[in-house]
GROMACS .gro file of C-alpha atoms in nm:
model
  336
    1MET     CA    1  -0.725  -0.791  -0.711
    2GLN     CA    2  -0.359  -0.821  -0.803
    3ASN     CA    3  -0.219  -1.174  -0.784
    4ILE     CA    4   0.092  -1.122  -0.571
    5SER     CA    5   0.254  -1.448  -0.684
    6GLU     CA    6   0.238  -1.329  -1.046
    7SER     CA    7   0.393  -0.989  -0.977
    8GLY     CA    8   0.672  -0.924  -1.227
    9ARG     CA    9   0.567  -1.218  -1.446
   10VAL     CA   10   0.238  -1.088  -1.578
   11SER     CA   11   0.235  -0.777  -1.795
   12TYR     CA   12   0.080  -0.462  -1.654
   13VAL     CA   13  -0.262  -0.388  -1.805
   14ALA     CA   14  -0.368  -0.025  -1.780
   15ALA     CA   15  -0.723   0.064  -1.678
   16ASP     CA   16  -0.959   0.216  -1.932
   17PRO     CA   17  -0.938   0.597  -1.956
   18LEU     CA   18  -1.171   0.776  -1.716
   19LYS     CA   19  -1.487   0.901  -1.881
   20LYS     CA   20  -1.579   1.265  -1.840
   21ILE     CA   21  -1.892   1.321  -1.635
   22GLY     CA   22  -2.146   1.568  -1.766
   23TRP     CA   23  -2.258   1.869  -1.562
   24PHE     CA   24  -2.607   1.724  -1.501
   25LYS     CA   25  -2.467   1.400  -1.354
   26LYS     CA   26  -2.226   1.604  -1.139
   27ILE     CA   27  -2.516   1.805  -0.995
   28ILE     CA   28  -2.713   1.487  -0.921
   29PHE     CA   29  -2.404   1.331  -0.763
   30TRP     CA   30  -2.344   1.623  -0.524
   31ILE     CA   31  -2.714   1.645  -0.435
   32LEU     CA   32  -2.704   1.277  -0.332
   33VAL     CA   33  -2.384   1.337  -0.133
   34LEU     CA   34  -2.551   1.630   0.045
   35VAL     CA   35  -2.858   1.417   0.127
   36ASP     CA   36  -2.632   1.145   0.270
   37ALA     CA   37  -2.439   1.403   0.473
   38ILE     CA   38  -2.765   1.535   0.624
   39ASN     CA   39  -2.867   1.176   0.701
   40VAL     CA   40  -2.535   1.124   0.881
   41LEU     CA   41  -2.592   1.439   1.090
   42VAL     CA   42  -2.933   1.309   1.199
   43LEU     CA   43  -2.805   0.958   1.273
   44SER     CA   44  -2.510   1.098   1.472
   45ILE     CA   45  -2.731   1.283   1.724
   46PRO     CA   46  -2.756   0.982   1.963
   47ASN     CA   47  -2.378   0.941   1.943
   48TRP     CA   48  -2.323   1.306   2.039
   49ILE     CA   49  -2.567   1.273   2.329
   50THR     CA   50  -2.389   0.958   2.448
   51SER     CA   51  -2.048   1.127   2.423
   52VAL     CA   52  -2.164   1.426   2.628
   53TYR     CA   53  -2.325   1.194   2.883
   54HIS     CA   54  -2.003   0.995   2.920
   55CYS     CA   55  -1.809   1.318   2.973
   56VAL     CA   56  -2.012   1.359   3.292
   57ILE     CA   57  -2.070   0.996   3.390
   58SER     CA   58  -1.798   0.743   3.318
   59PRO     CA   59  -1.912   0.452   3.096
   60PRO     CA   60  -1.928   0.109   3.261
   61ARG     CA   61  -1.619  -0.106   3.235
   62LYS     CA   62  -1.649  -0.461   3.107
   63CYS     CA   63  -1.551  -0.763   3.315
   64ILE     CA   64  -1.259  -0.969   3.183
   65LYS     CA   65  -1.214  -1.199   3.481
   66GLY     CA   66  -1.123  -1.552   3.371
   67GLN     CA   67  -1.027  -1.448   3.018
   68THR     CA   68  -0.698  -1.557   2.863
   69VAL     CA   69  -0.456  -1.281   2.769
   70LEU     CA   70  -0.152  -1.323   2.545
   71ILE     CA   71   0.112  -1.051   2.580
   72THR     CA   72   0.409  -1.044   2.344
   73GLY     CA   73   0.722  -0.898   2.500
   74GLY     CA   74   0.564  -0.962   2.840
   75GLY     CA   75   0.887  -1.037   3.024
   76ASN     CA   76   0.991  -0.676   3.075
   77GLY     CA   77   0.878  -0.314   3.054
   78ILE     CA   78   0.525  -0.228   2.945
   79GLY     CA   79   0.442  -0.592   2.873
   80LYS     CA   80   0.536  -0.698   3.224
   81ALA     CA   81   0.339  -0.412   3.381
   82LEU     CA   82   0.036  -0.508   3.169
   83ALA     CA   83   0.068  -0.870   3.281
   84TYR     CA   84   0.057  -0.768   3.649
   85LYS     CA   85  -0.235  -0.531   3.596
   86LEU     CA   86  -0.441  -0.787   3.403
   87ALA     CA   87  -0.364  -1.059   3.656
   88GLU     CA   88  -0.514  -0.828   3.920
   89LYS     CA   89  -0.831  -0.827   3.707
   90GLY     CA   90  -0.843  -1.207   3.728
   91CYS     CA   91  -0.711  -1.284   3.379
   92ASN     CA   92  -0.498  -1.586   3.296
   93ILE     CA   93  -0.175  -1.472   3.134
   94ALA     CA   94   0.039  -1.617   2.854
   95ILE     CA   95   0.372  -1.439   2.816
   96ALA     CA   96   0.554  -1.470   2.484
   97ASP     CA   97   0.905  -1.331   2.484
   98ILE     CA   98   1.238  -1.394   2.319
   99GLU     CA   99   1.398  -1.322   2.659
  100TRP     CA  100   1.316  -1.658   2.813
  101ASN     CA  101   1.446  -1.595   3.167
  102ALA     CA  102   1.251  -1.270   3.200
  103ALA     CA  103   0.931  -1.435   3.075
  104GLN     CA  104   0.970  -1.723   3.321
  105ALA     CA  105   1.034  -1.487   3.613
  106THR     CA  106   0.725  -1.280   3.534
  107ALA     CA  107   0.506  -1.589   3.496
  108LYS     CA  108   0.630  -1.723   3.829
  109ASP     CA  109   0.543  -1.396   4.005
  110LEU     CA  110   0.196  -1.394   3.850
  111GLN     CA  111   0.118  -1.747   3.967
  112ALA     CA  112   0.121  -1.612   4.322
  113LYS     CA  113  -0.185  -1.402   4.231
  114ASN     CA  114  -0.403  -1.714   4.194
  115VAL     CA  115  -0.419  -1.700   3.815
  116ILE     CA  116  -0.283  -1.931   3.549
  117ALA     CA  117   0.036  -1.785   3.406
  118LYS     CA  118   0.278  -1.948   3.166
  119ALA     CA  119   0.584  -1.831   2.977
  120TYR     CA  120   0.662  -1.917   2.615
  121HIS     CA  121   0.996  -1.871   2.441
  122VAL     CA  122   0.898  -1.717   2.107
  123ASP     CA  123   1.045  -1.501   1.834
  124VAL     CA  124   0.738  -1.307   1.721
  125ALA     CA  125   0.896  -1.243   1.380
  126ASP     CA  126   0.880  -1.618   1.305
  127VAL     CA  127   0.538  -1.722   1.175
  128ASP     CA  128   0.600  -2.093   1.241
  129GLN     CA  129   0.679  -2.022   1.606
  130ILE     CA  130   0.357  -1.820   1.631
  131LYS     CA  131   0.151  -2.112   1.498
  132GLU     CA  132   0.317  -2.341   1.752
  133LEU     CA  133   0.253  -2.083   2.025
  134LYS     CA  134  -0.120  -2.085   1.949
  135LYS     CA  135  -0.138  -2.464   1.984
  136ASN     CA  136   0.056  -2.460   2.311
  137ILE     CA  137  -0.153  -2.185   2.474
  138GLU     CA  138  -0.480  -2.356   2.381
  139THR     CA  139  -0.346  -2.682   2.528
  140ASP     CA  140  -0.194  -2.531   2.843
  141ILE     CA  141  -0.450  -2.261   2.927
  142ALA     CA  142  -0.737  -2.186   2.686
  143PRO     CA  143  -0.804  -2.008   2.356
  144VAL     CA  144  -0.679  -1.649   2.360
  145ASP     CA  145  -0.949  -1.388   2.432
  146ILE     CA  146  -0.724  -1.081   2.448
  147LEU     CA  147  -0.417  -1.038   2.228
  148ILE     CA  148  -0.172  -0.761   2.318
  149ASN     CA  149   0.090  -0.704   2.049
  150ASN     CA  150   0.354  -0.529   2.256
  151ALA     CA  151   0.693  -0.672   2.153
  152ALA     CA  152   0.913  -0.415   1.981
  153LEU     CA  153   1.272  -0.318   1.913
  154ILE     CA  154   1.353   0.042   2.008
  155PRO     CA  155   1.678   0.135   1.834
  156LEU     CA  156   1.802   0.492   1.818
  157LEU     CA  157   1.898   0.472   1.453
  158SER     CA  158   1.891   0.730   1.181
  159LEU     CA  159   1.781   0.593   0.844
  160ARG     CA  160   2.145   0.610   0.734
  161GLU     CA  161   2.265   0.401   1.028
  162GLY     CA  162   2.246   0.027   1.086
  163SER     CA  163   2.264  -0.256   0.837
  164GLU     CA  164   1.993  -0.374   0.599
  165MET     CA  165   1.956  -0.683   0.818
  166GLU     CA  166   1.894  -0.466   1.125
  167ILE     CA  167   1.634  -0.258   0.942
  168GLU     CA  168   1.452  -0.572   0.828
  169ARG     CA  169   1.459  -0.713   1.181
  170ILE     CA  170   1.308  -0.394   1.326
  171VAL     CA  171   1.025  -0.399   1.073
  172ARG     CA  172   0.954  -0.770   1.124
  173VAL     CA  173   0.937  -0.744   1.503
  174ASN     CA  174   0.763  -0.407   1.528
  175ILE     CA  175   0.489  -0.447   1.267
  176THR     CA  176   0.502  -0.771   1.065
  177SER     CA  177   0.462  -0.967   1.388
  178HIS     CA  178   0.130  -0.785   1.446
  179PHE     CA  179   0.004  -0.924   1.115
  180TYR     CA  180   0.119  -1.279   1.196
  181MET     CA  181  -0.015  -1.277   1.553
  182THR     CA  182  -0.352  -1.133   1.453
  183ARG     CA  183  -0.391  -1.378   1.163
  184ALA     CA  184  -0.325  -1.663   1.405
  185PHE     CA  185  -0.568  -1.563   1.682
  186LEU     CA  186  -0.841  -1.352   1.517
  187PRO     CA  187  -1.030  -1.642   1.348
  188GLY     CA  188  -1.087  -1.810   1.685
  189MET     CA  189  -1.211  -1.485   1.836
  190ILE     CA  190  -1.460  -1.442   1.552
  191LEU     CA  191  -1.577  -1.801   1.592
  192ARG     CA  192  -1.637  -1.751   1.966
  193LYS     CA  193  -1.774  -1.398   1.911
  194LEU     CA  194  -1.539  -1.268   2.179
  195GLY     CA  195  -1.207  -1.093   2.148
  196HIS     CA  196  -0.996  -0.785   2.199
  197ILE     CA  197  -0.678  -0.696   2.010
  198VAL     CA  198  -0.445  -0.429   2.147
  199GLY     CA  199  -0.161  -0.276   1.948
  200ILE     CA  200   0.104  -0.096   2.150
  201SER     CA  201   0.203   0.185   1.918
  202SER     CA  202   0.383   0.502   2.031
  203ILE     CA  203   0.342   0.877   2.044
  204THR     CA  204   0.588   0.872   1.752
  205ALA     CA  205   0.294   0.747   1.542
  206VAL     CA  206   0.154   1.101   1.551
  207HIS     CA  207   0.469   1.290   1.649
  208PRO     CA  208   0.757   1.124   1.459
  209MET     CA  209   1.092   1.115   1.634
  210PRO     CA  210   1.409   1.236   1.459
  211GLY     CA  211   1.692   0.989   1.507
  212ALA     CA  212   1.449   0.697   1.519
  213VAL     CA  213   1.307   0.712   1.168
  214ILE     CA  214   1.252   0.339   1.118
  215TYR     CA  215   1.101   0.295   1.464
  216SER     CA  216   0.863   0.589   1.407
  217ALA     CA  217   0.756   0.445   1.071
  218THR     CA  218   0.674   0.106   1.227
  219LYS     CA  219   0.467   0.272   1.498
  220PHE     CA  220   0.276   0.470   1.234
  221ALA     CA  221   0.207   0.130   1.079
  222VAL     CA  222   0.084  -0.024   1.406
  223ASN     CA  223  -0.168   0.255   1.454
  224GLY     CA  224  -0.279   0.235   1.090
  225PHE     CA  225  -0.314  -0.143   1.116
  226ILE     CA  226  -0.548  -0.119   1.415
  227GLN     CA  227  -0.758   0.156   1.255
  228ALA     CA  228  -0.791  -0.031   0.923
  229LEU     CA  229  -0.868  -0.364   1.091
  230TYR     CA  230  -1.135  -0.198   1.304
  231GLN     CA  231  -1.315  -0.072   0.994
  232GLU     CA  232  -1.278  -0.404   0.814
  233LEU     CA  233  -1.426  -0.603   1.103
  234ARG     CA  234  -1.705  -0.349   1.153
  235GLN     CA  235  -1.810  -0.364   0.789
  236GLU     CA  236  -1.803  -0.745   0.796
  237GLY     CA  237  -2.041  -0.749   1.094
  238ASN     CA  238  -1.770  -0.866   1.333
  239ASP     CA  239  -1.779  -0.552   1.546
  240PHE     CA  240  -1.798  -0.765   1.862
  241ILE     CA  241  -1.418  -0.787   1.827
  242ASN     CA  242  -1.275  -0.482   2.003
  243LEU     CA  243  -0.953  -0.311   1.900
  244THR     CA  244  -0.740  -0.060   2.087
  245SER     CA  245  -0.437   0.131   1.967
  246VAL     CA  246  -0.218   0.263   2.250
  247LEU     CA  247   0.018   0.557   2.193
  248PRO     CA  248   0.245   0.598   2.497
  249TYR     CA  249   0.490   0.881   2.547
  250PHE     CA  250   0.850   0.774   2.605
  251VAL     CA  251   0.865   0.512   2.878
  252SER     CA  252   1.143   0.446   3.126
  253THR     CA  253   1.216   0.081   3.053
  254ARG     CA  254   1.563  -0.013   2.925
  255LYS     CA  255   1.850   0.150   3.117
  256ASP     CA  256   2.059   0.219   2.806
  257LEU     CA  257   1.765   0.389   2.635
  258THR     CA  258   1.670   0.614   2.926
  259GLU     CA  259   2.032   0.724   2.961
  260ALA     CA  260   2.070   0.793   2.588
  261VAL     CA  261   1.752   0.995   2.532
  262ASN     CA  262   1.781   1.350   2.663
  263LEU     CA  263   1.415   1.458   2.676
  264ARG     CA  264   1.295   1.793   2.806
  265PHE     CA  265   0.976   1.641   2.947
  266PRO     CA  266   1.009   1.348   3.190
  267MET     CA  267   0.951   0.990   3.080
  268MET     CA  268   0.659   0.784   3.205
  269SER     CA  269   0.672   0.460   3.401
  270ALA     CA  270   0.559   0.129   3.253
  271GLU     CA  271   0.303   0.106   3.532
  272GLU     CA  272   0.143   0.436   3.426
  273VAL     CA  273   0.111   0.309   3.070
  274ALA     CA  274  -0.037  -0.021   3.188
  275GLU     CA  275  -0.294   0.160   3.404
  276VAL     CA  276  -0.425   0.372   3.115
  277THR     CA  277  -0.407   0.083   2.866
  278VAL     CA  278  -0.613  -0.156   3.078
  279ASP     CA  279  -0.867   0.118   3.154
  280ALA     CA  280  -0.900   0.188   2.780
  281MET     CA  281  -0.949  -0.183   2.714
  282LEU     CA  282  -1.223  -0.209   2.975
  283ARG     CA  283  -1.399   0.087   2.814
  284ASN     CA  284  -1.348  -0.058   2.462
  285GLU     CA  285  -1.174   0.261   2.349
  286GLN     CA  286  -1.035   0.240   1.996
  287ILE     CA  287  -0.738   0.472   2.048
  288VAL     CA  288  -0.575   0.618   2.357
  289SER     CA  289  -0.256   0.810   2.425
  290VAL     CA  290  -0.057   0.803   2.746
  291PRO     CA  291  -0.092   1.059   2.891
  292ARG     CA  292  -0.441   1.100   2.749
  293TYR     CA  293  -0.398   1.467   2.653
  294ASN     CA  294  -0.119   1.385   2.406
  295LEU     CA  295  -0.363   1.302   2.126
  296LEU     CA  296  -0.530   1.641   2.163
  297LEU     CA  297  -0.190   1.811   2.174
  298SER     CA  298  -0.077   1.630   1.858
  299ALA     CA  299  -0.403   1.715   1.681
  300PHE     CA  300  -0.351   2.082   1.768
  301LEU     CA  301   0.010   2.079   1.646
  302ASN     CA  302  -0.103   1.929   1.314
  303THR     CA  303  -0.330   2.229   1.255
  304LEU     CA  304  -0.024   2.455   1.252
  305SER     CA  305   0.192   2.525   0.950
  306LEU     CA  306   0.502   2.308   0.916
  307PRO     CA  307   0.744   2.596   0.998
  308ASN     CA  308   0.553   2.663   1.321
  309GLN     CA  309   0.551   2.294   1.410
  310CYS     CA  310   0.929   2.294   1.366
  311LEU     CA  311   0.964   2.600   1.593
  312ILE     CA  312   0.772   2.418   1.867
  313ARG     CA  313   0.991   2.110   1.822
  314ASP     CA  314   1.309   2.320   1.844
  315TYR     CA  315   1.219   2.567   2.120
  316VAL     CA  316   0.956   2.393   2.335
  317PHE     CA  317   1.042   2.024   2.303
  318LYS     CA  318   1.410   2.110   2.231
  319GLU     CA  319   1.445   1.805   2.006
  320ARG     CA  320   1.729   1.953   1.801
  321GLU     CA  321   1.929   2.022   2.117
  322ALA     CA  322   1.861   1.674   2.255
  323ARG     CA  323   1.968   1.514   1.928
  324GLN     CA  324   2.295   1.710   1.922
  325VAL     CA  325   2.372   1.602   2.279
  326PHE     CA  326   2.296   1.239   2.192
  327TYR     CA  327   2.533   1.232   1.894
  328LYS     CA  328   2.811   1.408   2.085
  329GLU     CA  329   2.787   1.144   2.358
  330LYS     CA  330   2.772   0.870   2.094
  331GLU     CA  331   3.086   1.000   1.920
  332SER     CA  332   3.264   1.029   2.254
  333SER     CA  333   3.167   0.670   2.342
  334ASN     CA  334   3.288   0.540   2.005
  335ALA     CA  335   3.617   0.727   2.045
  336ASP     CA  336   3.675   0.558   2.380
   0.00000   0.00000   0.00000
């Protein structure tokens, strides 16, 4: 493994040239691969039966009553809606938000639901504040059982817009914070053999949004992070830790954002996203889109050629038209 601290100080050493494999070894190799593939088909039969069964009869939902949930960005929007929904399930809620007043107001409302709820003023891009947050939650409530990485910046910025500082801030809040938060709380979950980590990604993770290039890239990263971590934990034997990646369509949260984005299809409410997210958590689903059919739609679009995908974007979703309207309004606003 590369020593990161020595990067740039230690000379690059090239790997040995690849050796050519003879035809006999190639045949043996592909025979073994074929045998393994057949083995996988046999082993997958129970999984297919279970999947078909669950298409008819819904799988049981787990009970999370009494568990401690940490929601970043829980003062407003999706985070706030999730806090209310999980409080209804009997969870104790820790709300971490840089908007202190909003976090306090949400926590106060939740306390009326006979659960423990506490607000924490935290910048999720600051690793030292995250370490302090962990200590405070464990002192005030209990160790975190469910971590929901929800906090995000949603700027409508082309790659050529904004300063380098703004770009770095977006990346740190939208994805680096997921690394820091998970590193802080995952070890305790493994020790207790109980835990669930939820990453709030976006439909832009599978359907990137023009005019929000950096945001789309960070949401790709959130989804990739959850998928990679799932496989890592599974292969380590820690598959009792559940992971869920949530890909919502555009959500009506901030007033300025809803007024700026001219979408052909209507936005969703934060409550709709929270409903599907919590249901996916209770079913231990690894990935879910909101609405649920969006993943299938995106998978279908990706089977098309790029020119045909672009035609659908331009004539069905009307993204080009919406983008032109947005920039005309932006130029008009700047002129005023």
